[in-house]
Structures are given as C-alpha cells and as structure tokens.
C-alpha cells in the first residue's frame, strides 16, 4: 500500500493548537505519495502564510489512518 499523506491547513483559534476556526474553509494542498513530497508541499504552504500567526498547515499520515495495524 502507498504511504499516502494529506497536507491541509487553515485559520486556527490558537496558534499553539489545531482547533480550526472554520473547517469549511480549510485549504487542501493535496495528497502525496510519500512524506518527502508532502513535507515539501507543507513547507511551501507554511512559508506562503508565515506572516499570519493564525494560519496553520499540517501533514496527516493517511496510511496510518487507513491501516492502523501497519507500522511505519
């Protein structure tokens, strides 16, 4: 199975957390086949919004959600 990764982000209530203010307005950067490409996309999105402390982007390991018994 591919080790898929999702990169998304949006405005958060507190820059230290992951409580997104409006989940309907989340920006989906994309789904990537490996962590390296997901990290590159995450860095680009985060850098684009670096001056806005309330914007947060994350990488989600979809493969861990789809197959929780698999390690890695």
Short mmCIF file of N, CA, C and O in Angstrom, two decimals:
data_model
loop_
_atom_site.label_atom_id
_atom_site.label_comp_id
_atom_site.label_asym_id
_atom_site.label_seq_id
_atom_site.Cartn_x
_atom_site.Cartn_y
_atom_site.Cartn_z
N UNK A 1 0.84 -1.17 0.00
CA UNK A 1 0.00 0.00 0.00
C UNK A 1 0.88 1.24 0.00
O UNK A 1 1.92 1.28 0.65
N UNK A 2 0.47 2.26 -0.73
CA UNK A 2 1.19 3.53 -0.75
C UNK A 2 1.10 4.18 0.62
O UNK A 2 0.12 4.02 1.34
N UNK A 3 2.11 4.92 0.96
CA UNK A 3 2.10 5.67 2.22
C UNK A 3 1.63 7.08 1.92
O UNK A 3 2.42 8.02 1.81
N UNK A 4 0.31 7.22 1.76
CA UNK A 4 -0.28 8.50 1.38
C UNK A 4 -0.24 9.50 2.52
O UNK A 4 -0.39 9.14 3.69
N UNK A 5 -0.07 10.77 2.15
CA UNK A 5 -0.04 11.88 3.11
C UNK A 5 -0.91 13.01 2.59
O UNK A 5 -0.87 13.34 1.41
N UNK A 6 -1.69 13.59 3.48
CA UNK A 6 -2.56 14.72 3.17
C UNK A 6 -1.97 15.98 3.78
O UNK A 6 -1.57 15.96 4.95
N UNK A 7 -1.93 17.05 3.01
CA UNK A 7 -1.48 18.35 3.52
C UNK A 7 -2.65 19.31 3.42
O UNK A 7 -3.24 19.46 2.35
N UNK A 8 -3.00 19.91 4.56
CA UNK A 8 -4.08 20.89 4.57
C UNK A 8 -3.82 21.90 5.67
O UNK A 8 -2.96 21.72 6.52
N UNK A 9 -4.60 22.98 5.66
CA UNK A 9 -4.44 23.98 6.69
C UNK A 9 -5.54 25.01 6.64
O UNK A 9 -6.41 24.99 5.77
N UNK A 10 -5.46 25.91 7.60
CA UNK A 10 -6.44 26.98 7.70
C UNK A 10 -6.21 27.81 8.93
O UNK A 10 -5.21 27.66 9.64
N UNK A 11 -7.15 28.66 9.21
CA UNK A 11 -7.06 29.57 10.35
C UNK A 11 -7.40 28.81 11.63
O UNK A 11 -8.38 28.09 11.69
N UNK A 12 -6.56 28.98 12.66
CA UNK A 12 -6.77 28.33 13.94
C UNK A 12 -7.12 29.36 15.01
O UNK A 12 -6.75 30.52 14.91
N UNK A 13 -7.85 28.91 16.03
CA UNK A 13 -8.25 29.80 17.13
C UNK A 13 -7.04 30.20 17.97
O UNK A 13 -6.95 31.33 18.44
N UNK A 14 -6.11 29.26 18.14
CA UNK A 14 -4.90 29.49 18.94
C UNK A 14 -3.72 28.95 18.15
O UNK A 14 -3.72 27.76 17.80
N UNK A 15 -2.70 29.76 17.86
CA UNK A 15 -1.56 29.30 17.06
C UNK A 15 -0.83 28.09 17.65
O UNK A 15 -0.09 27.42 16.95
N UNK A 16 -1.04 27.79 18.92
CA UNK A 16 -0.39 26.65 19.54
C UNK A 16 -1.18 25.36 19.39
O UNK A 16 -0.73 24.30 19.80
N UNK A 17 -2.39 25.45 18.80
CA UNK A 17 -3.24 24.27 18.71
C UNK A 17 -3.71 23.97 17.30
O UNK A 17 -3.26 24.57 16.33
N UNK A 18 -4.64 23.04 17.22
CA UNK A 18 -5.18 22.61 15.94
C UNK A 18 -6.70 22.77 15.88
O UNK A 18 -7.37 22.03 15.16
N UNK A 19 -7.23 23.72 16.62
CA UNK A 19 -8.67 23.98 16.60
C UNK A 19 -8.95 24.95 15.45
O UNK A 19 -8.80 26.16 15.59
N UNK A 20 -9.33 24.39 14.30
CA UNK A 20 -9.57 25.21 13.12
C UNK A 20 -10.87 25.99 13.28
O UNK A 20 -11.90 25.44 13.65
N UNK A 21 -10.80 27.30 13.01
CA UNK A 21 -11.92 28.21 13.19
C UNK A 21 -13.10 27.83 12.31
O UNK A 21 -14.24 27.78 12.77
N UNK A 22 -12.86 27.56 11.04
CA UNK A 22 -13.93 27.26 10.10
C UNK A 22 -13.51 26.08 9.22
O UNK A 22 -12.90 26.29 8.16
N UNK A 23 -13.82 24.87 9.63
CA UNK A 23 -13.41 23.70 8.85
C UNK A 23 -13.90 23.73 7.40
O UNK A 23 -13.26 23.15 6.52
N UNK A 24 -14.97 24.43 7.13
CA UNK A 24 -15.46 24.55 5.77
C UNK A 24 -14.56 25.37 4.87
O UNK A 24 -14.66 25.30 3.65
N UNK A 25 -13.66 26.12 5.47
CA UNK A 25 -12.74 26.97 4.71
C UNK A 25 -11.31 26.42 4.69
O UNK A 25 -10.38 27.14 4.30
N UNK A 26 -11.12 25.16 5.09
CA UNK A 26 -9.78 24.58 5.07
C UNK A 26 -9.25 24.53 3.65
O UNK A 26 -9.98 24.24 2.71
N UNK A 27 -7.97 24.78 3.53
CA UNK A 27 -7.29 24.70 2.23
C UNK A 27 -6.63 23.33 2.13
O UNK A 27 -5.74 23.01 2.91
N UNK A 28 -7.05 22.54 1.19
CA UNK A 28 -6.43 21.25 0.94
C UNK A 28 -5.32 21.47 -0.09
O UNK A 28 -5.59 21.82 -1.23
N UNK A 29 -4.09 21.29 0.35
CA UNK A 29 -2.94 21.47 -0.54
C UNK A 29 -2.84 20.27 -1.48
O UNK A 29 -2.59 20.42 -2.66
N UNK A 30 -3.06 19.07 -0.94
CA UNK A 30 -3.05 17.89 -1.79
C UNK A 30 -2.77 16.61 -1.04
O UNK A 30 -2.52 16.62 0.17
N UNK A 31 -2.83 15.51 -1.77
CA UNK A 31 -2.48 14.19 -1.26
C UNK A 31 -1.22 13.76 -1.99
O UNK A 31 -1.14 13.87 -3.22
N UNK A 32 -0.25 13.25 -1.23
CA UNK A 32 1.07 12.97 -1.77
C UNK A 32 1.47 11.51 -1.50
O UNK A 32 1.07 10.94 -0.49
N UNK A 33 2.27 10.92 -2.38
CA UNK A 33 2.61 9.50 -2.28
C UNK A 33 3.67 9.16 -1.24
O UNK A 33 3.89 8.00 -0.93
N UNK A 34 4.34 10.18 -0.69
CA UNK A 34 5.38 9.93 0.30
C UNK A 34 5.56 11.16 1.18
O UNK A 34 5.09 12.24 0.85
N UNK A 35 6.23 10.95 2.31
CA UNK A 35 6.39 12.04 3.26
C UNK A 35 7.24 13.17 2.70
O UNK A 35 6.96 14.35 2.94
N UNK A 36 8.26 12.84 1.94
CA UNK A 36 9.16 13.88 1.40
C UNK A 36 8.40 14.88 0.54
O UNK A 36 8.59 16.09 0.68
N UNK A 37 7.56 14.40 -0.35
CA UNK A 37 6.81 15.33 -1.20
C UNK A 37 5.74 16.07 -0.41
O UNK A 37 5.47 17.24 -0.67
N UNK A 38 5.15 15.41 0.59
CA UNK A 38 4.17 16.08 1.45
C UNK A 38 4.85 17.18 2.26
O UNK A 38 4.31 18.28 2.40
N UNK A 39 6.03 16.90 2.78
CA UNK A 39 6.76 17.91 3.55
C UNK A 39 7.13 19.11 2.68
O UNK A 39 7.02 20.26 3.12
N UNK A 40 7.52 18.86 1.45
CA UNK A 40 7.85 19.95 0.53
C UNK A 40 6.62 20.83 0.28
O UNK A 40 6.71 22.06 0.30
N UNK A 41 5.46 20.22 0.07
CA UNK A 41 4.22 20.97 -0.13
C UNK A 41 3.83 21.73 1.13
O UNK A 41 3.40 22.88 1.08
N UNK A 42 4.01 21.09 2.29
CA UNK A 42 3.70 21.73 3.57
C UNK A 42 4.59 22.96 3.77
O UNK A 42 4.11 24.03 4.16
N UNK A 43 5.88 22.82 3.50
CA UNK A 43 6.81 23.96 3.64
C UNK A 43 6.40 25.12 2.74
O UNK A 43 6.44 26.27 3.15
N UNK A 44 6.00 24.82 1.52
CA UNK A 44 5.57 25.87 0.61
C UNK A 44 4.33 26.60 1.11
O UNK A 44 4.27 27.83 1.09
N UNK A 45 3.35 25.85 1.59
CA UNK A 45 2.12 26.46 2.11
C UNK A 45 2.40 27.25 3.38
O UNK A 45 1.91 28.37 3.56
N UNK A 46 3.20 26.68 4.27
CA UNK A 46 3.51 27.36 5.52
C UNK A 46 4.32 28.64 5.26
O UNK A 46 4.09 29.67 5.89
N UNK A 47 5.25 28.56 4.34
CA UNK A 47 6.07 29.74 4.01
C UNK A 47 5.23 30.85 3.41
O UNK A 47 5.43 32.03 3.69
N UNK A 48 4.25 30.47 2.61
CA UNK A 48 3.37 31.45 1.96
C UNK A 48 2.56 32.23 3.00
O UNK A 48 2.21 33.39 2.77
N UNK A 49 2.30 31.63 4.15
CA UNK A 49 1.48 32.28 5.18
C UNK A 49 2.27 32.57 6.45
O UNK A 49 1.69 32.75 7.52
N UNK A 50 3.59 32.63 6.35
CA UNK A 50 4.45 32.76 7.52
C UNK A 50 4.15 34.02 8.34
O UNK A 50 4.33 34.03 9.56
N UNK A 51 3.67 35.06 7.73
CA UNK A 51 3.39 36.31 8.45
C UNK A 51 2.04 36.31 9.16
O UNK A 51 1.71 37.26 9.86
N UNK A 52 1.25 35.27 9.00
CA UNK A 52 -0.07 35.18 9.62
C UNK A 52 -0.03 34.08 10.68
O UNK A 52 -0.15 32.89 10.36
N UNK A 53 0.13 34.47 11.95
CA UNK A 53 0.28 33.51 13.04
C UNK A 53 -0.93 32.61 13.22
O UNK A 53 -0.82 31.55 13.82
N UNK A 54 -2.07 33.01 12.71
CA UNK A 54 -3.29 32.21 12.90
C UNK A 54 -3.51 31.19 11.78
O UNK A 54 -4.49 30.46 11.81
N UNK A 55 -2.60 31.14 10.82
CA UNK A 55 -2.70 30.13 9.76
C UNK A 55 -1.79 28.96 10.11
O UNK A 55 -0.64 29.16 10.51
N UNK A 56 -2.31 27.76 9.95
CA UNK A 56 -1.54 26.57 10.29
C UNK A 56 -1.77 25.49 9.25
O UNK A 56 -2.91 25.23 8.86
N UNK A 57 -0.69 24.87 8.80
CA UNK A 57 -0.77 23.76 7.86
C UNK A 57 -0.18 22.52 8.52
O UNK A 57 0.73 22.62 9.33
N UNK A 58 -0.74 21.36 8.18
CA UNK A 58 -0.32 20.11 8.79
C UNK A 58 -0.18 19.02 7.73
O UNK A 58 -0.76 19.10 6.66
N UNK A 59 0.61 18.00 8.09
CA UNK A 59 0.74 16.79 7.28
C UNK A 59 0.07 15.67 8.06
O UNK A 59 0.40 15.43 9.21
N UNK A 60 -0.88 14.99 7.42
CA UNK A 60 -1.57 13.86 8.04
C UNK A 60 -1.13 12.58 7.33
O UNK A 60 -1.16 12.51 6.10
N UNK A 61 -0.73 11.60 8.10
CA UNK A 61 -0.29 10.31 7.56
C UNK A 61 -1.54 9.47 7.28
O UNK A 61 -2.00 8.74 8.16
N UNK A 62 -2.07 9.57 6.08
CA UNK A 62 -3.31 8.85 5.74
C UNK A 62 -3.12 7.34 5.85
O UNK A 62 -4.05 6.63 6.25
N UNK A 63 -1.95 6.86 5.50
CA UNK A 63 -1.72 5.41 5.56
C UNK A 63 -1.88 4.88 6.98
O UNK A 63 -2.31 3.76 7.18
N UNK A 64 -1.58 5.69 7.98
CA UNK A 64 -1.74 5.26 9.37
C UNK A 64 -3.21 5.20 9.77
O UNK A 64 -3.59 4.40 10.61
N UNK A 65 -4.02 6.06 9.15
CA UNK A 65 -5.46 6.03 9.43
C UNK A 65 -6.14 4.87 8.69
O UNK A 65 -7.06 4.25 9.21
N UNK A 66 -5.68 4.60 7.48
CA UNK A 66 -6.29 3.56 6.66
C UNK A 66 -5.89 2.15 7.13
O UNK A 66 -6.69 1.22 7.02
N UNK A 67 -4.68 2.01 7.59
CA UNK A 67 -4.17 0.71 8.05
C UNK A 67 -3.46 0.89 9.39
O UNK A 67 -2.23 0.83 9.47
N UNK A 68 -4.20 1.10 10.48
CA UNK A 68 -3.57 1.39 11.77
C UNK A 68 -2.68 0.26 12.32
O UNK A 68 -1.79 0.51 13.10
N UNK A 69 -2.89 -0.96 11.86
CA UNK A 69 -2.10 -2.08 12.36
C UNK A 69 -0.69 -2.10 11.76
O UNK A 69 0.22 -2.70 12.32
N UNK A 70 -0.52 -1.45 10.60
CA UNK A 70 0.80 -1.41 9.96
C UNK A 70 1.71 -0.43 10.67
O UNK A 70 1.29 0.65 11.08
N UNK A 71 2.95 -0.77 10.80
CA UNK A 71 3.92 0.15 11.40
C UNK A 71 4.62 0.91 10.29
O UNK A 71 4.83 0.40 9.21
N UNK A 72 4.99 2.18 10.59
CA UNK A 72 5.76 2.92 9.59
C UNK A 72 5.14 4.14 9.11
O UNK A 72 4.27 4.77 9.18
#
